[in-house]
Each structure stands twice: as C-alpha cells, then as structure tokens.
Amino acid sequence: MLNITEIRKDFPILSRTVYGKPLVYLDNAATTQKPRCVVDKIEEMYYNLNANVHRGVHFLSQEATNAHESARLTVQKFIGAKSPNEIVFTRGATESINLVASSFCRAFCKEGDEILITAMEHHSNIVPWQLQGDIKGVKLRVVPIDENGELHLDELVKKISPFTKLIAVTHISNVLGTINPIEEITKIAHEHDIPVLIDAAQSVQHLPIDVQKIDCDFLVFSSHKIYGPTGIGILYGKENWLDALPPYQGGGEMIASVSFEKTTYSEIPFKFEAGTPDFVGSAALATALDYVSEIGLEPISCYERELLEYATQRLQDIKGLHIYGKAANKSSVISFLVDGIHPYDMGMLLDKMGIAVRTGHHCAEPLMKELGIQGTVRASLAFYNTYEEVDALIKGIERIIKMF
Ligand code: PMP
C-alpha cells in the first residue's frame, strides 16, 4: 500500500495554490511533477560535478563521466536491457523516434516500402515517418481501432504486406489510455521478420517494462513523463540494430577519427550521441528512476488502476458526459466530453477552480478524426493523485454543467 500523504511531501509543487485554490494537477500525461530528490540532483550536478564528460583527464570530468555512465546503467536495469550499449541518450521520445525513422529508412527502405502504425499514435510517431516519406518514398499504413479504442491483432495482421519494413506502435495511448498488447504484436511482427518500435512515452511511468521479455527492437521514452527532468529521453535499441543503423547526427563524441577525406564513427551507443550530452539530465533521470523503483511500479500501477476505476465510475454517473476510450486494459488517462460544452471552456473553467487538465487534440489529430470529434478534455492521473482530487474534478464538472 502506498502512503500517498507521505509521497506528496516529496513533490513541493503539489502543495501550492493557483487562483488561491489548492492545485489539483491532473495533467500528468503531458508532464509529471518532480520529486525533491530529482531537483536536488540537478543542483548537486551543477554545484559539484559540472565538467564536460568523456573528454577530460581531470578529476571533475571523470566524476561527471562516471555519473553520466552510471545513469546509463540505471536506465539499462530499469527497462531490463541486455547491455548499456543498447541505451542511447536523446532529447526525448520525439527525438528517439526521429532518430530511428531517419537512420532506419536511410539504411533499409526504398520507394514504396511501408511503416505500419496504429490509428491511436501521437504525432511524434506519425510525422517522423512522413518526413521519411518525403525523402525515401516510404508510406504509412494504419491499423484501425474499434469503438472502445482497442486494437485487434487480426486487423494488424491484415495490414502487414511484403513491403512492411517496420511496425511502430504506442504501448499506451495518450488520449484513450488503451494498453496495447505489445508482446503479441512483437511476436507477430517477428514471425514476418519485421522489427518493432514501441513508443513507451505513456507507459514506463505506469507499468514495469522489460524489453527482453517484450522482445521489441526499439523502445523510446521521455524523462519528463517519469518524474525526471525535461530535455532528455531514451532510445533503447537491440545491439544488432543499433550497430546496423547509420549515425543520425554528426559532431563531437560520435566519431572514432576525423579527417577531411574520411571519418569513422564511435561504437554504440556513442555513435548516436553527437555533441555534449545532457549529463546533468541523465544523472537526474537516474535519480527519478531510482525513486520510482523504490516505491515500486507494481504498487504504483495497482493504486493508479484503483484510482482510475473510481474516477471512471464517478464520471460515468454524470449525465451527458461521454468517455472516449473504454479498453478493457486501460491506463490512468480519461478523455471525455460533456454534451453542449466545448472542451476548451471546460478546461478553462476547471482551471479557475485550480484543476489542471488538458484540452484539445492531444497531438493526435488523426485519432480525433477517427473519433469524429475536434478534441477532448483529458484528466491523467499519477500515483501522487488522491481520491479527494478526483472528487474535486467531479464537483468542478458538475458546477460547470450547472453554469451552462
Ligand atoms: N508519444 C506519446 C504517446 C506521447 O504521449 C508523447 C508526449 N505527449 C510523445 C510520444 C512525445 O514525447 P516528448 O514530447 O516528450 O518527446
């Protein structure tokens, strides 16, 4: 059992007020709040360990390098990767997908090849592939979803063709909360010799992840959605894939030797880490992962599921409120609309009550089109949220309905 009152003390921002009201932060799918230990780590890095990594012979540089490389080991352990060489530091999930899209398509795709995605993808798992379409003539194929927001494996199989070069799928939808069967998807893909990229931006913070068990070829996530700092993220890639892909960006750190005639590249993962890495961010991300591991992803996911069930029940009782995303296996994201109230108005009015939710298309415009709507109101819960906060949301919605 989690002690939420104690946990909330780790997050100073949760006790602040907005418009004179206690903050009720229900926008965790956009970004999560930071525990004190993460902010302390950032301060410690700048005050005590600030030196460029991998280059210097001096003491400070070695300490900073040790912190950065030990963060890589923490990430490796956190997602169950075989080797630290499979962990590439990027700016976030978006950059990780762009890296794979660019390098993979450059090396392995030709005009008419297909990348298979799903109807529930975030723009960051759509647009990077489309950019490659402009360069390499690669096309997107899209697996549809049903009225509950679920993916069906037979639909996925139907979309696989001799031209399918890669399947890129989100683990959890940032709009519908649907948890996709990524192990089964990977198994099917591998039966067709197709590699799989998992967008875990919405899942690492909610569910234990084991990349070897999933057997995916690539997996991406962002630090800021798992209580870590902004501006850093992870690309996991199986060693054979990372070895096979050409570099994404050029610069310092990623080379073995440079001459005007010919340049050779570093080994993985450094081949993909051009320029000075965010060694402050990596150390603080590792602190966030340690923090989450100490609390435990099993209890976190158990508590969040209970909170989700409670919130769903209470929201369903509100007349005229419609929930989008009714998958049997669902994460703590609830998108909804209320008859006659524009989602933007709902979001603005909730905000005035101190309740932070997200409104709009949530960077999933094609999904909105599938659902036949312009946008939703989205409440996304984290393990520091409480039943009282859900009650505040319900009360707020009921008050707003009365105003209209
Ligand atoms: N994929 C999903 C499913 C997301 O929800 C997000 C963030 N909203 C991203 C990718 C992109 O993450 P970032 O903006 O941190 O790169």
XYZ file of C-alpha atoms and ligand atoms in Angstrom:
420
model
C 0.000 0.000 0.000
C 1.302 3.415 -0.941
C 1.328 6.179 1.622
C 0.110 8.957 -0.656
C 0.236 11.632 2.035
C 3.928 10.921 2.580
C 4.611 10.618 -1.171
C 3.030 14.011 -1.824
C 5.531 15.618 0.558
C 8.260 14.638 -1.929
C 6.634 16.926 -4.546
C 6.707 20.530 -3.261
C 4.635 21.838 -6.188
C 1.637 19.751 -5.113
C 1.100 21.936 -2.084
C 0.953 25.218 -3.978
C -2.200 27.102 -4.826
C -3.438 28.574 -8.102
C -6.020 31.381 -8.117
C -5.971 30.971 -4.339
C -7.174 27.344 -4.609
C -5.196 24.179 -3.915
C -3.618 22.909 -7.125
C -5.231 19.704 -8.420
C -2.764 18.544 -11.026
C -4.413 16.112 -13.452
C -2.233 16.708 -16.495
C 0.331 14.022 -15.847
C 0.228 12.587 -19.358
C 1.597 15.944 -20.566
C 4.333 16.053 -17.967
C 4.817 14.831 -14.428
C 5.883 16.806 -11.376
C 9.355 16.367 -9.929
C 10.231 14.949 -6.537
C 12.690 16.946 -4.453
C 15.457 14.349 -4.934
C 15.454 14.979 -8.707
C 15.766 18.750 -8.310
C 18.431 18.228 -5.619
C 20.392 16.038 -8.031
C 20.317 18.766 -10.693
C 21.633 21.243 -8.132
C 24.311 18.813 -6.947
C 25.477 18.200 -10.519
C 25.853 21.922 -11.238
C 27.355 22.809 -7.873
C 29.723 19.845 -7.523
C 30.160 17.808 -10.683
C 29.988 20.276 -13.539
C 32.570 19.359 -16.200
C 32.310 18.084 -19.743
C 32.152 14.316 -19.933
C 34.187 11.698 -21.821
C 36.921 14.200 -22.725
C 38.848 15.413 -19.747
C 41.607 13.664 -17.867
C 40.838 15.817 -14.870
C 39.076 14.691 -11.728
C 35.838 16.625 -12.204
C 35.405 15.425 -15.751
C 35.892 11.852 -14.606
C 33.331 12.260 -11.841
C 30.809 13.774 -14.267
C 31.527 10.957 -16.753
C 31.009 8.372 -14.022
C 27.670 9.944 -13.077
C 26.551 10.005 -16.730
C 27.621 6.437 -17.466
C 26.218 5.147 -14.219
C 22.889 6.754 -15.250
C 23.048 4.655 -18.409
C 23.358 1.541 -16.242
C 20.366 2.647 -14.169
C 18.264 3.025 -17.329
C 19.503 -0.349 -18.610
C 18.440 -2.024 -15.381
C 15.135 -0.133 -15.242
C 13.958 -1.471 -18.625
C 15.783 -4.801 -18.456
C 18.123 -4.220 -21.413
C 20.936 -6.704 -22.015
C 23.722 -4.156 -22.257
C 24.341 -0.458 -21.516
C 25.367 -0.157 -25.183
C 21.682 -0.506 -26.022
C 20.807 2.721 -24.173
C 21.104 5.936 -26.192
C 20.501 9.306 -24.541
C 18.375 11.616 -26.686
C 16.324 14.754 -26.048
C 13.127 12.757 -25.562
C 10.732 10.239 -27.085
C 10.239 12.503 -30.097
C 13.923 12.701 -30.911
C 14.314 8.953 -30.329
C 11.638 8.185 -32.928
C 13.118 10.714 -35.354
C 16.492 9.050 -34.909
C 15.159 5.595 -35.748
C 12.963 6.877 -38.581
C 15.840 8.741 -40.175
C 18.571 6.123 -39.737
C 16.374 3.085 -40.381
C 14.742 4.443 -43.516
C 18.063 5.702 -44.848
C 19.626 2.255 -44.463
C 16.780 -0.144 -45.092
C 13.911 1.478 -47.033
C 13.166 2.272 -50.626
C 10.284 3.828 -52.552
C 7.013 2.038 -51.807
C 8.126 0.437 -48.538
C 5.680 0.691 -45.667
C 5.805 1.570 -41.993
C 2.871 0.171 -40.051
C 1.455 2.306 -37.239
C -1.921 2.450 -35.473
C -4.803 4.919 -35.523
C -4.025 5.972 -31.948
C -0.479 7.266 -32.444
C 0.817 10.570 -31.124
C 2.059 12.955 -33.837
C 5.598 12.072 -32.820
C 5.057 8.523 -34.069
C 3.459 9.723 -37.318
C 5.312 12.777 -38.591
C 8.910 11.424 -38.374
C 7.856 8.592 -40.704
C 6.090 11.034 -43.027
C 9.275 13.094 -43.247
C 10.995 9.936 -44.453
C 8.160 9.509 -46.928
C 9.181 12.834 -48.453
C 12.813 11.706 -48.689
C 12.618 7.970 -49.340
C 9.086 7.447 -50.659
C 8.123 5.386 -47.610
C 4.360 5.109 -46.968
C 2.391 4.845 -43.758
C -0.176 2.096 -43.273
C -2.517 2.412 -40.349
C -4.131 -0.307 -38.233
C -7.663 0.814 -37.261
C -9.144 0.668 -33.752
C -12.621 -0.338 -32.594
C -15.274 1.772 -30.824
C -13.711 1.045 -27.416
C -10.363 2.296 -28.630
C -8.845 -1.177 -28.834
C -6.509 -2.604 -31.399
C -7.243 -6.035 -32.865
C -4.369 -8.291 -33.765
C -6.206 -9.725 -36.790
C -6.512 -6.160 -38.147
C -2.795 -5.706 -37.622
C -2.024 -8.950 -39.442
C -4.253 -7.847 -42.342
C -2.181 -4.675 -42.765
C 1.157 -6.467 -42.911
C 2.370 -6.680 -46.514
C 5.579 -7.751 -48.265
C 6.505 -4.050 -48.180
C 6.177 -3.637 -44.401
C 9.608 -2.668 -43.108
C 8.845 -1.750 -39.507
C 5.931 -1.656 -37.061
C 5.862 1.401 -34.781
C 3.206 1.303 -32.088
C 2.429 3.098 -28.879
C 2.343 0.995 -25.724
C -0.308 3.238 -24.169
C -2.471 5.798 -25.961
C -2.054 9.289 -24.515
C -5.714 10.013 -25.363
C -7.614 6.768 -24.794
C -5.412 5.129 -22.181
C -5.557 1.857 -24.150
C -2.760 -0.529 -23.213
C -1.725 -2.325 -26.388
C -0.631 -5.991 -26.413
C 2.949 -5.166 -27.373
C 4.358 -8.616 -26.673
C 1.874 -10.243 -29.051
C 2.423 -7.509 -31.636
C 6.179 -8.077 -31.484
C 5.731 -11.828 -31.788
C 3.568 -11.451 -34.891
C 5.969 -8.917 -36.403
C 8.952 -11.171 -35.840
C 7.144 -14.095 -37.488
C 7.210 -11.831 -40.553
C 10.816 -10.716 -39.917
C 9.681 -7.172 -39.208
C 11.308 -5.110 -36.437
C 9.156 -3.284 -33.882
C 9.467 0.123 -32.248
C 7.485 0.694 -29.051
C 6.561 4.233 -28.026
C 6.654 3.880 -24.249
C 6.231 7.623 -23.549
C 2.983 6.906 -21.691
C 3.868 3.548 -20.181
C 7.268 3.500 -18.418
C 5.829 5.602 -15.584
C 2.829 3.308 -15.089
C 3.922 -0.282 -15.775
C 7.057 -2.348 -15.252
C 8.840 -2.674 -18.605
C 11.157 -5.492 -19.592
C 12.477 -5.002 -23.111
C 13.880 -8.526 -23.270
C 10.514 -10.005 -22.355
C 8.701 -7.774 -24.855
C 11.477 -8.624 -27.341
C 10.927 -5.293 -29.140
C 13.749 -3.993 -31.318
C 13.421 -0.352 -30.253
C 11.694 1.369 -27.353
C 11.548 5.088 -26.608
C 10.524 7.272 -23.699
C 10.939 10.768 -22.218
C 12.380 11.544 -18.822
C 9.917 14.344 -18.045
C 6.938 11.977 -18.072
C 8.550 9.743 -15.460
C 9.249 12.412 -12.830
C 12.651 13.265 -14.327
C 13.910 16.497 -15.896
C 12.823 17.829 -19.287
C 15.119 17.745 -22.290
C 16.365 14.175 -22.005
C 14.978 10.847 -23.124
C 15.916 7.358 -24.094
C 16.199 5.246 -27.167
C 16.605 1.566 -26.426
C 17.717 -0.494 -29.415
C 18.858 -4.086 -29.659
C 22.613 -4.130 -30.144
C 22.446 -5.675 -33.630
C 20.015 -2.975 -34.787
C 21.975 -0.075 -33.331
C 25.134 -1.485 -34.909
C 23.380 -1.727 -38.269
C 21.941 1.801 -38.289
C 23.972 4.735 -39.635
C 24.543 7.748 -37.323
C 21.740 10.277 -37.006
C 23.681 13.474 -36.319
C 27.351 14.283 -36.722
C 29.691 16.127 -34.394
C 31.937 15.585 -31.425
C 31.639 12.459 -29.252
C 30.246 10.252 -32.038
C 33.462 9.799 -34.024
C 36.440 7.439 -33.835
C 38.597 9.605 -36.107
C 38.005 12.549 -38.418
C 39.833 13.698 -41.495
C 38.647 15.768 -44.426
C 38.822 12.638 -46.558
C 37.161 10.089 -44.310
C 35.584 9.951 -40.880
C 34.964 6.820 -38.854
C 32.384 6.554 -36.110
C 32.394 5.516 -32.465
C 30.929 2.295 -31.228
C 27.331 2.252 -29.976
C 25.826 3.960 -28.090
C 28.195 6.928 -28.644
C 27.712 6.733 -32.423
C 24.243 8.233 -31.808
C 25.240 10.817 -29.216
C 26.731 13.703 -31.156
C 27.766 16.729 -29.111
C 27.995 17.310 -25.380
C 25.376 15.112 -23.749
C 22.989 16.301 -21.073
C 24.970 14.743 -18.239
C 23.019 16.745 -15.660
C 19.765 15.456 -17.115
C 20.963 11.858 -17.287
C 22.015 11.897 -13.628
C 18.681 13.437 -12.604
C 16.760 10.939 -14.766
C 18.587 8.110 -12.988
C 17.552 9.650 -9.656
C 13.924 9.726 -10.861
C 14.099 6.076 -11.951
C 15.615 5.082 -8.598
C 12.841 6.996 -6.852
C 10.132 5.212 -8.853
C 11.842 1.831 -8.380
C 11.998 2.348 -4.659
C 8.261 2.987 -4.474
C 7.738 0.141 -6.938
C 5.978 0.121 -10.281
C 3.728 -2.756 -9.194
C 2.183 -0.820 -6.274
C 2.121 2.334 -8.417
C 0.211 0.622 -11.189
C -2.123 -1.073 -8.695
C -3.001 2.225 -6.988
C -3.419 4.070 -10.279
C -5.770 1.343 -11.524
C -7.953 1.721 -8.420
C -7.971 5.498 -8.807
C -8.838 5.148 -12.493
C -11.756 2.831 -11.676
C -13.048 5.248 -9.064
C -12.737 8.259 -11.386
C -14.356 6.376 -14.273
C -17.304 5.287 -12.117
C -17.888 8.794 -10.830
C -17.532 10.411 -14.253
C -19.914 7.888 -15.791
C -22.561 8.929 -13.278
C -22.551 12.477 -14.676
C -25.417 12.924 -17.128
C -24.316 13.960 -20.607
C -20.665 13.049 -20.015
C -19.070 10.686 -22.545
C -15.787 8.920 -22.017
C -13.572 8.220 -25.038
C -11.518 5.084 -24.599
C -13.136 2.092 -22.956
C -10.476 -0.549 -23.433
C -10.578 -3.493 -21.043
C -6.884 -2.963 -20.360
C -6.512 0.720 -19.679
C -4.084 3.155 -18.072
C -4.986 6.152 -15.887
C -5.896 8.552 -18.693
C -9.518 9.642 -19.082
C -10.672 11.620 -22.100
C -14.207 12.936 -22.055
C -16.706 15.400 -23.459
C -19.854 16.813 -21.930
C -22.873 17.492 -24.160
C -23.135 21.143 -25.105
C -19.836 22.219 -23.514
C -16.767 22.879 -25.628
C -13.718 21.086 -24.185
C -11.794 24.353 -24.131
C -14.499 26.015 -21.994
C -14.498 23.039 -19.659
C -10.706 23.192 -19.330
C -10.697 26.964 -18.730
C -13.384 26.800 -16.081
C -11.777 23.835 -14.308
C -8.525 25.791 -14.328
C -10.198 28.650 -12.478
C -11.052 26.112 -9.769
C -7.394 25.108 -9.516
C -7.850 21.911 -11.536
C -5.287 21.386 -14.295
C -6.468 19.203 -17.178
C -5.519 19.155 -20.846
C -7.911 20.038 -23.641
C -7.668 19.741 -27.408
C -6.423 17.089 -29.803
C -3.535 15.965 -27.574
C -1.151 15.763 -30.551
C -3.307 13.003 -32.031
C -5.286 14.772 -34.761
C -5.776 11.646 -36.900
C -7.268 9.875 -33.877
C -9.666 12.787 -33.310
C -10.754 12.437 -36.917
C -11.387 8.701 -36.390
C -13.464 9.521 -33.313
C -15.347 12.211 -35.248
C -14.522 14.937 -32.722
C -12.288 18.006 -32.556
C -10.820 17.345 -29.161
C -11.493 16.159 -25.631
C -10.897 17.126 -22.036
C -8.233 14.830 -20.623
C -7.625 14.077 -16.969
C -4.499 11.979 -16.485
C -3.655 10.566 -13.086
C -0.347 9.845 -11.398
C 0.355 7.900 -8.220
C 0.507 11.130 -6.180
C -3.093 11.969 -7.061
C -5.772 11.293 -4.468
C -9.430 10.286 -4.272
C -10.133 13.780 -2.937
C -8.641 15.269 -6.090
C -10.889 13.082 -8.217
C -13.824 14.289 -6.115
C -12.723 17.896 -6.757
C -12.744 17.187 -10.507
C -16.239 15.692 -10.336
C -17.532 18.585 -8.255
C -15.944 21.043 -10.693
C -17.538 19.392 -13.734
C -20.936 19.322 -12.015
C -20.668 23.032 -11.199
C -19.722 23.853 -14.777
C -22.639 21.840 -16.152
C -24.964 23.893 -13.965
C -23.482 27.117 -15.401
C -24.376 26.104 -18.957
N 4.349 9.543 -27.619
C 3.321 9.667 -26.787
C 2.303 8.578 -26.705
C 3.195 10.827 -26.021
O 2.146 10.972 -25.209
C 4.177 11.839 -26.126
C 4.083 13.125 -25.315
N 2.817 13.666 -25.216
C 5.236 11.632 -27.010
C 5.293 10.471 -27.723
C 6.291 12.669 -27.208
O 7.020 12.905 -26.058
P 8.012 14.162 -25.973
O 7.206 15.354 -26.360
O 8.437 14.176 -24.539
O 9.136 13.879 -26.905
